Coordinates of C-alpha atoms in Angstrom, one line a residue:
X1 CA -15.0 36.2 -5.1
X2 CA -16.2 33.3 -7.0
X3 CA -19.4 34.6 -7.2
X4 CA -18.2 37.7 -8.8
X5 CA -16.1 35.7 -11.7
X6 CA -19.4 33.3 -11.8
X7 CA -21.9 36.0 -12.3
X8 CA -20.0 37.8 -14.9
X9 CA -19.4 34.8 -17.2
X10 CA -22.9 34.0 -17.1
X11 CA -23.8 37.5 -18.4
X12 CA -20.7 37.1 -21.0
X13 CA -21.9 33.3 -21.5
X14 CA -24.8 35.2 -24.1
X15 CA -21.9 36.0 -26.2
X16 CA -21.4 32.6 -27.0
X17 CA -25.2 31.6 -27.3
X18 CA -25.8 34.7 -29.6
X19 CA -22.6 33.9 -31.6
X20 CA -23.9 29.7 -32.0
X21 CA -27.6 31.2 -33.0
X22 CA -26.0 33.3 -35.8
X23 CA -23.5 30.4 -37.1
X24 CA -26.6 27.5 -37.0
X25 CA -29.3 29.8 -38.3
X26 CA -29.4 32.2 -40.9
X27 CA -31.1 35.7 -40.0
X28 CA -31.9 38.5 -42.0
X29 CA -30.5 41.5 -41.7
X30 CA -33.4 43.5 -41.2
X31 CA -34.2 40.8 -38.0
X32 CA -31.0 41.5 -36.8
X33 CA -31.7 45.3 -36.8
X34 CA -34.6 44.9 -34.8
X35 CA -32.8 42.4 -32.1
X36 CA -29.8 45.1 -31.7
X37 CA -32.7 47.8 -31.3
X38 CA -34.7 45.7 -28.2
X39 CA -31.2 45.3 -26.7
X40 CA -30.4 48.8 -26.9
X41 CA -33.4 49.4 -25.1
X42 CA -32.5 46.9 -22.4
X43 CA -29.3 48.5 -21.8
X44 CA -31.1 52.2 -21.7
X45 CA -33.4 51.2 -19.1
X46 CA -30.3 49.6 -17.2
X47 CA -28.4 52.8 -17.3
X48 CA -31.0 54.8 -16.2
X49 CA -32.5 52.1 -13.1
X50 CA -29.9 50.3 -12.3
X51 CA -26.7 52.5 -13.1
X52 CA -27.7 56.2 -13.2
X53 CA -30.3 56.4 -10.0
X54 CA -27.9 54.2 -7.7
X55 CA -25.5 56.4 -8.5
X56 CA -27.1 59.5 -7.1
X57 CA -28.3 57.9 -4.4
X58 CA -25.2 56.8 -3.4
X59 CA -23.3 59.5 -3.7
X60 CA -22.9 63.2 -1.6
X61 CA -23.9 65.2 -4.0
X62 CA -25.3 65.5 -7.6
X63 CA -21.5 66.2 -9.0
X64 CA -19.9 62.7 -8.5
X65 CA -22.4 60.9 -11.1
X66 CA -22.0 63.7 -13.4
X67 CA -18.4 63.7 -13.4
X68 CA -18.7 59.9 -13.7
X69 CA -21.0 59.9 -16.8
X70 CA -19.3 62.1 -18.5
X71 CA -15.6 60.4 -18.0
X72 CA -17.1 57.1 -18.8
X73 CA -18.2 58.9 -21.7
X74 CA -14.9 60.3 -22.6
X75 CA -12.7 57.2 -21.8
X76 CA -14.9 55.1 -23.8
X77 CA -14.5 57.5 -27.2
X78 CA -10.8 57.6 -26.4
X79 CA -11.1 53.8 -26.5
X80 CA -13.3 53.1 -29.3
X81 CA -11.5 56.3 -31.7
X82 CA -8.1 54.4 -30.9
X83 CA -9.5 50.8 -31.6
X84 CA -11.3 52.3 -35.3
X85 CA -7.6 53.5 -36.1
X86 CA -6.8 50.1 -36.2
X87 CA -9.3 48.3 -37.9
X88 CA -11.9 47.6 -34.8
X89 CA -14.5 50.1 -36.4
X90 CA -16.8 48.0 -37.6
X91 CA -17.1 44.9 -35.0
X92 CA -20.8 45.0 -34.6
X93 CA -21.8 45.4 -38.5
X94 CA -23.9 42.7 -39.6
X95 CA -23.2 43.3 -43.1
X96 CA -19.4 41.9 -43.3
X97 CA -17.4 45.1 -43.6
X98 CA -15.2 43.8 -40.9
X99 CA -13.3 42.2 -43.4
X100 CA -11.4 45.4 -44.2
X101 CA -10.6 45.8 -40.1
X102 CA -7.9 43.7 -38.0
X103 CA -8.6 41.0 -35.8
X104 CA -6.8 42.7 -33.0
X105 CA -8.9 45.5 -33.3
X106 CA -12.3 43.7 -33.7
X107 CA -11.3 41.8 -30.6
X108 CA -10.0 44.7 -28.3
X109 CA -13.4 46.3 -29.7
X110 CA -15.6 43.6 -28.6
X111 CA -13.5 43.5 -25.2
X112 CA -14.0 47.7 -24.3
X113 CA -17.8 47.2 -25.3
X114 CA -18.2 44.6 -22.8
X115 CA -15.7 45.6 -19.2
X116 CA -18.2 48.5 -18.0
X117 CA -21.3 46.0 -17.6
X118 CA -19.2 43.7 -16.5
X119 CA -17.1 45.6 -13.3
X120 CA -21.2 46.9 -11.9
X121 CA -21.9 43.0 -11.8
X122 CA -18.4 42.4 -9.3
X123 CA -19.5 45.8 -8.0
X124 CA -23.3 45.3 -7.1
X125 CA -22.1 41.6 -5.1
X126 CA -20.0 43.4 -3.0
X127 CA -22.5 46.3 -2.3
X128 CA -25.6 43.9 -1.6
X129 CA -24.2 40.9 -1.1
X130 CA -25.8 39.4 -4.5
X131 CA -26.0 40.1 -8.0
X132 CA -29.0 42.6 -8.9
X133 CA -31.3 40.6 -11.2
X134 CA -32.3 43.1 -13.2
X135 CA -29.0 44.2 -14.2
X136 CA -28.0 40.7 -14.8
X137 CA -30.9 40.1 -17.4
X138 CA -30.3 43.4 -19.0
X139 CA -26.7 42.5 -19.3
X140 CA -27.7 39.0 -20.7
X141 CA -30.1 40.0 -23.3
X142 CA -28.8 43.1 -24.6
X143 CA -25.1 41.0 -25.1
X144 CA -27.3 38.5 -27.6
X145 CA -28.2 40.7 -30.1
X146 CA -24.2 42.1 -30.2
X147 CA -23.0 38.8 -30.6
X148 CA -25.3 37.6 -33.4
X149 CA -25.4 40.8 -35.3
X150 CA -21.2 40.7 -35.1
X151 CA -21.0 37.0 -35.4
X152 CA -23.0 37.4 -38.7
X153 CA -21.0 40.5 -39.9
X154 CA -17.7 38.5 -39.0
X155 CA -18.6 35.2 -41.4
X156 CA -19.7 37.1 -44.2
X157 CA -16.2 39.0 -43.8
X158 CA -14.6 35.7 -44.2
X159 CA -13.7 34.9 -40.5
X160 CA -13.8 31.1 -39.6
X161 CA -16.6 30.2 -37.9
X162 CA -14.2 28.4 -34.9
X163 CA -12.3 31.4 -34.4
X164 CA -15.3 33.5 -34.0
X165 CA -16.5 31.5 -31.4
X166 CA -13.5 30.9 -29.6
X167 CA -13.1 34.8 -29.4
X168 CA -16.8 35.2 -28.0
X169 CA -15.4 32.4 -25.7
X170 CA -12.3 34.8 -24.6
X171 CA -14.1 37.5 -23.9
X172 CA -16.8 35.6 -22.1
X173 CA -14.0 34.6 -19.5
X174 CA -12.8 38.5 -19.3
X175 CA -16.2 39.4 -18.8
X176 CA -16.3 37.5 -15.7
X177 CA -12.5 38.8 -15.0
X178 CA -13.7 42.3 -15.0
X179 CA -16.9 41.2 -12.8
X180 CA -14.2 39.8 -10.0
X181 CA -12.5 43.5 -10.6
X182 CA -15.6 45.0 -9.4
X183 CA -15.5 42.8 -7.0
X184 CA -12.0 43.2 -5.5
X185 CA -11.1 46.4 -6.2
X186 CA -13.7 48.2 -4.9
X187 CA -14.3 46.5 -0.9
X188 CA -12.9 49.1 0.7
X189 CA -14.5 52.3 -1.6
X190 CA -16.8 55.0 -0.2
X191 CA -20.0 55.8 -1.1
X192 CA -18.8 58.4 -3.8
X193 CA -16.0 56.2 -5.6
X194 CA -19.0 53.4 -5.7
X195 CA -21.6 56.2 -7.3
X196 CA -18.5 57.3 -9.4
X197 CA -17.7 53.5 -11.3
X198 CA -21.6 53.3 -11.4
X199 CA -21.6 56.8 -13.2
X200 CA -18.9 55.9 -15.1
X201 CA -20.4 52.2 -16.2
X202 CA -23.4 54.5 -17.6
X203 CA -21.3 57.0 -19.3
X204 CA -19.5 54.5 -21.1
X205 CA -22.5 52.2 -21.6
X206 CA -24.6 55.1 -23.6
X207 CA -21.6 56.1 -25.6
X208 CA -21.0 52.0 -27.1
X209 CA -24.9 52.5 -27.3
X210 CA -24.5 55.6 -29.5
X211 CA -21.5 54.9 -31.2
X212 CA -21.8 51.2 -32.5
X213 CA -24.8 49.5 -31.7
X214 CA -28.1 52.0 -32.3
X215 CA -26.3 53.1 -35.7
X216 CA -26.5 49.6 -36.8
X217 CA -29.8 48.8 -35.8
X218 CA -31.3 51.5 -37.8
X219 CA -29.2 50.8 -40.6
X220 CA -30.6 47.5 -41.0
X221 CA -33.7 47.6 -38.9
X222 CA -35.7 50.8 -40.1
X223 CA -37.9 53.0 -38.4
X224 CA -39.1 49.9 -36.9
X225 CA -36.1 50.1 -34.5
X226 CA -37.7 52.9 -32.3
X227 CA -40.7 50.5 -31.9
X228 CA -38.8 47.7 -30.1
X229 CA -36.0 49.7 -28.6
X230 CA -38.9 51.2 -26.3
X231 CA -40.4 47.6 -25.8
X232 CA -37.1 46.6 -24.9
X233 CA -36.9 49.4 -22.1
X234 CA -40.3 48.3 -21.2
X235 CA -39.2 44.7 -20.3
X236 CA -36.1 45.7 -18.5
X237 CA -38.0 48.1 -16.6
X238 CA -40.4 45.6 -16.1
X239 CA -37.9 43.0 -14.5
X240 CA -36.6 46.0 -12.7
X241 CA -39.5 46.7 -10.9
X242 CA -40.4 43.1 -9.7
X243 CA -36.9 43.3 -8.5

């Protein structure tokens, strides 16, 4: 079980490292565009490798990682429309225009973004006995570009730099909560209800994708975007495959 709460703060640990990059260094916005973009292509090829084809595999039939995807999909825009009522719309924009949103919202926000990812880690332990590496590094690196692009978006909104990072720090330590979920909750599952929270983990996954973080990377990022989103895929797949 220690393992499970271990391997998820070191995927949520990027939070933090993203959040000190953006607060030491100053990056453009049209950089940060880009960095979202190669993360968004990280987490694509995760979805579909790591999330989507274990899923089917595991399960009895095709119908189990539907119905997963698409309630991961639907509990995640229930989440995120409810969080955007109170002022957690804009967490990820790079821009400032969180300054107009609530910190509770921003930080629930930040929190629904990151517990899918996070329960698969708990969950893969359990399943194989060790975290997959792929999913770990796709995890990792697409979580940098969230935190610097939000970090950034957060200052410029007037947020003190200390309570940023002590937020990123939070939900670093929930992330690995929700790995040791994963973990626990799931030891005695069958094959389907594991395909199902893998389905479900995608679902969710491709709607945050959708929803907040590819908007922002082509806002700020241009047409560029769709060049490194597709490199990021590449690497991901990459590190999937030597896996």
């Amino acid at each position: 079980m220690g393992a499970a709460f271990g391997w998820g703060l070191v995927a949520g640990s990027s939070l933090v490292i993203g959040s000190l990059i953006a607060i030491w260094f100053h990056i453009s916005l049209r950089v940060i565009g880009l960095i979202m973009g190669f993360g968004a292509g990280v987490l694509i090829s995760a979805v579909a490798f790591d999330l989507v084809e274990e899923a089917t595999e595991k399960s009895s039939g095709q119908g189990v990682a539907v119905w997963g995807l698409f309630i991961g999909c639907a509990v995640f825009f229930g989440g995120d429309w409810l969080i955007s009522r109170i002022g957690g719309g804009d967490r990820k924009d790079a821009g400032g225009d969180q300054e107009g949103g609530s910190a509770l919202g921003i930080v629930l926000g930040s929190v629904l973004d990151g517990i899918p990812e996070s329960l698969v880690i708990g969950l893969t332990i359990f399943e194989g006995g060790a975290v997959g590496a792929a999913y770990l590094a796709a995890v990792f690196i697409s979580n940098l570009p969230e935190s610097i692009s939000a970090t950034t978006g957060l200052a410029s909104g007037g947020w003190k730099k200390s309570h940023i990072l002590w937020m990123w720090i939070g939900i670093a330590v929930v992330s690995g909560l929700a790995s040791l979920a994963g973990y626990s909750q799931f030891q005695d599952s069958s094959p389907d209800t594991t395909a199902f929270v893998l389905a479900f983990a995608a679902g969710a996954i491709l709607t945050m994708l959708a929803d907040t973080m590819m908007p922002e990377a082509f806002e700020h990022g241009g047409k560029l975007v769709g060049v490194v989103t597709t490199l990021g895929f590449a690497v991901a797949f990459g590190i999937h495959a030597l896996g």
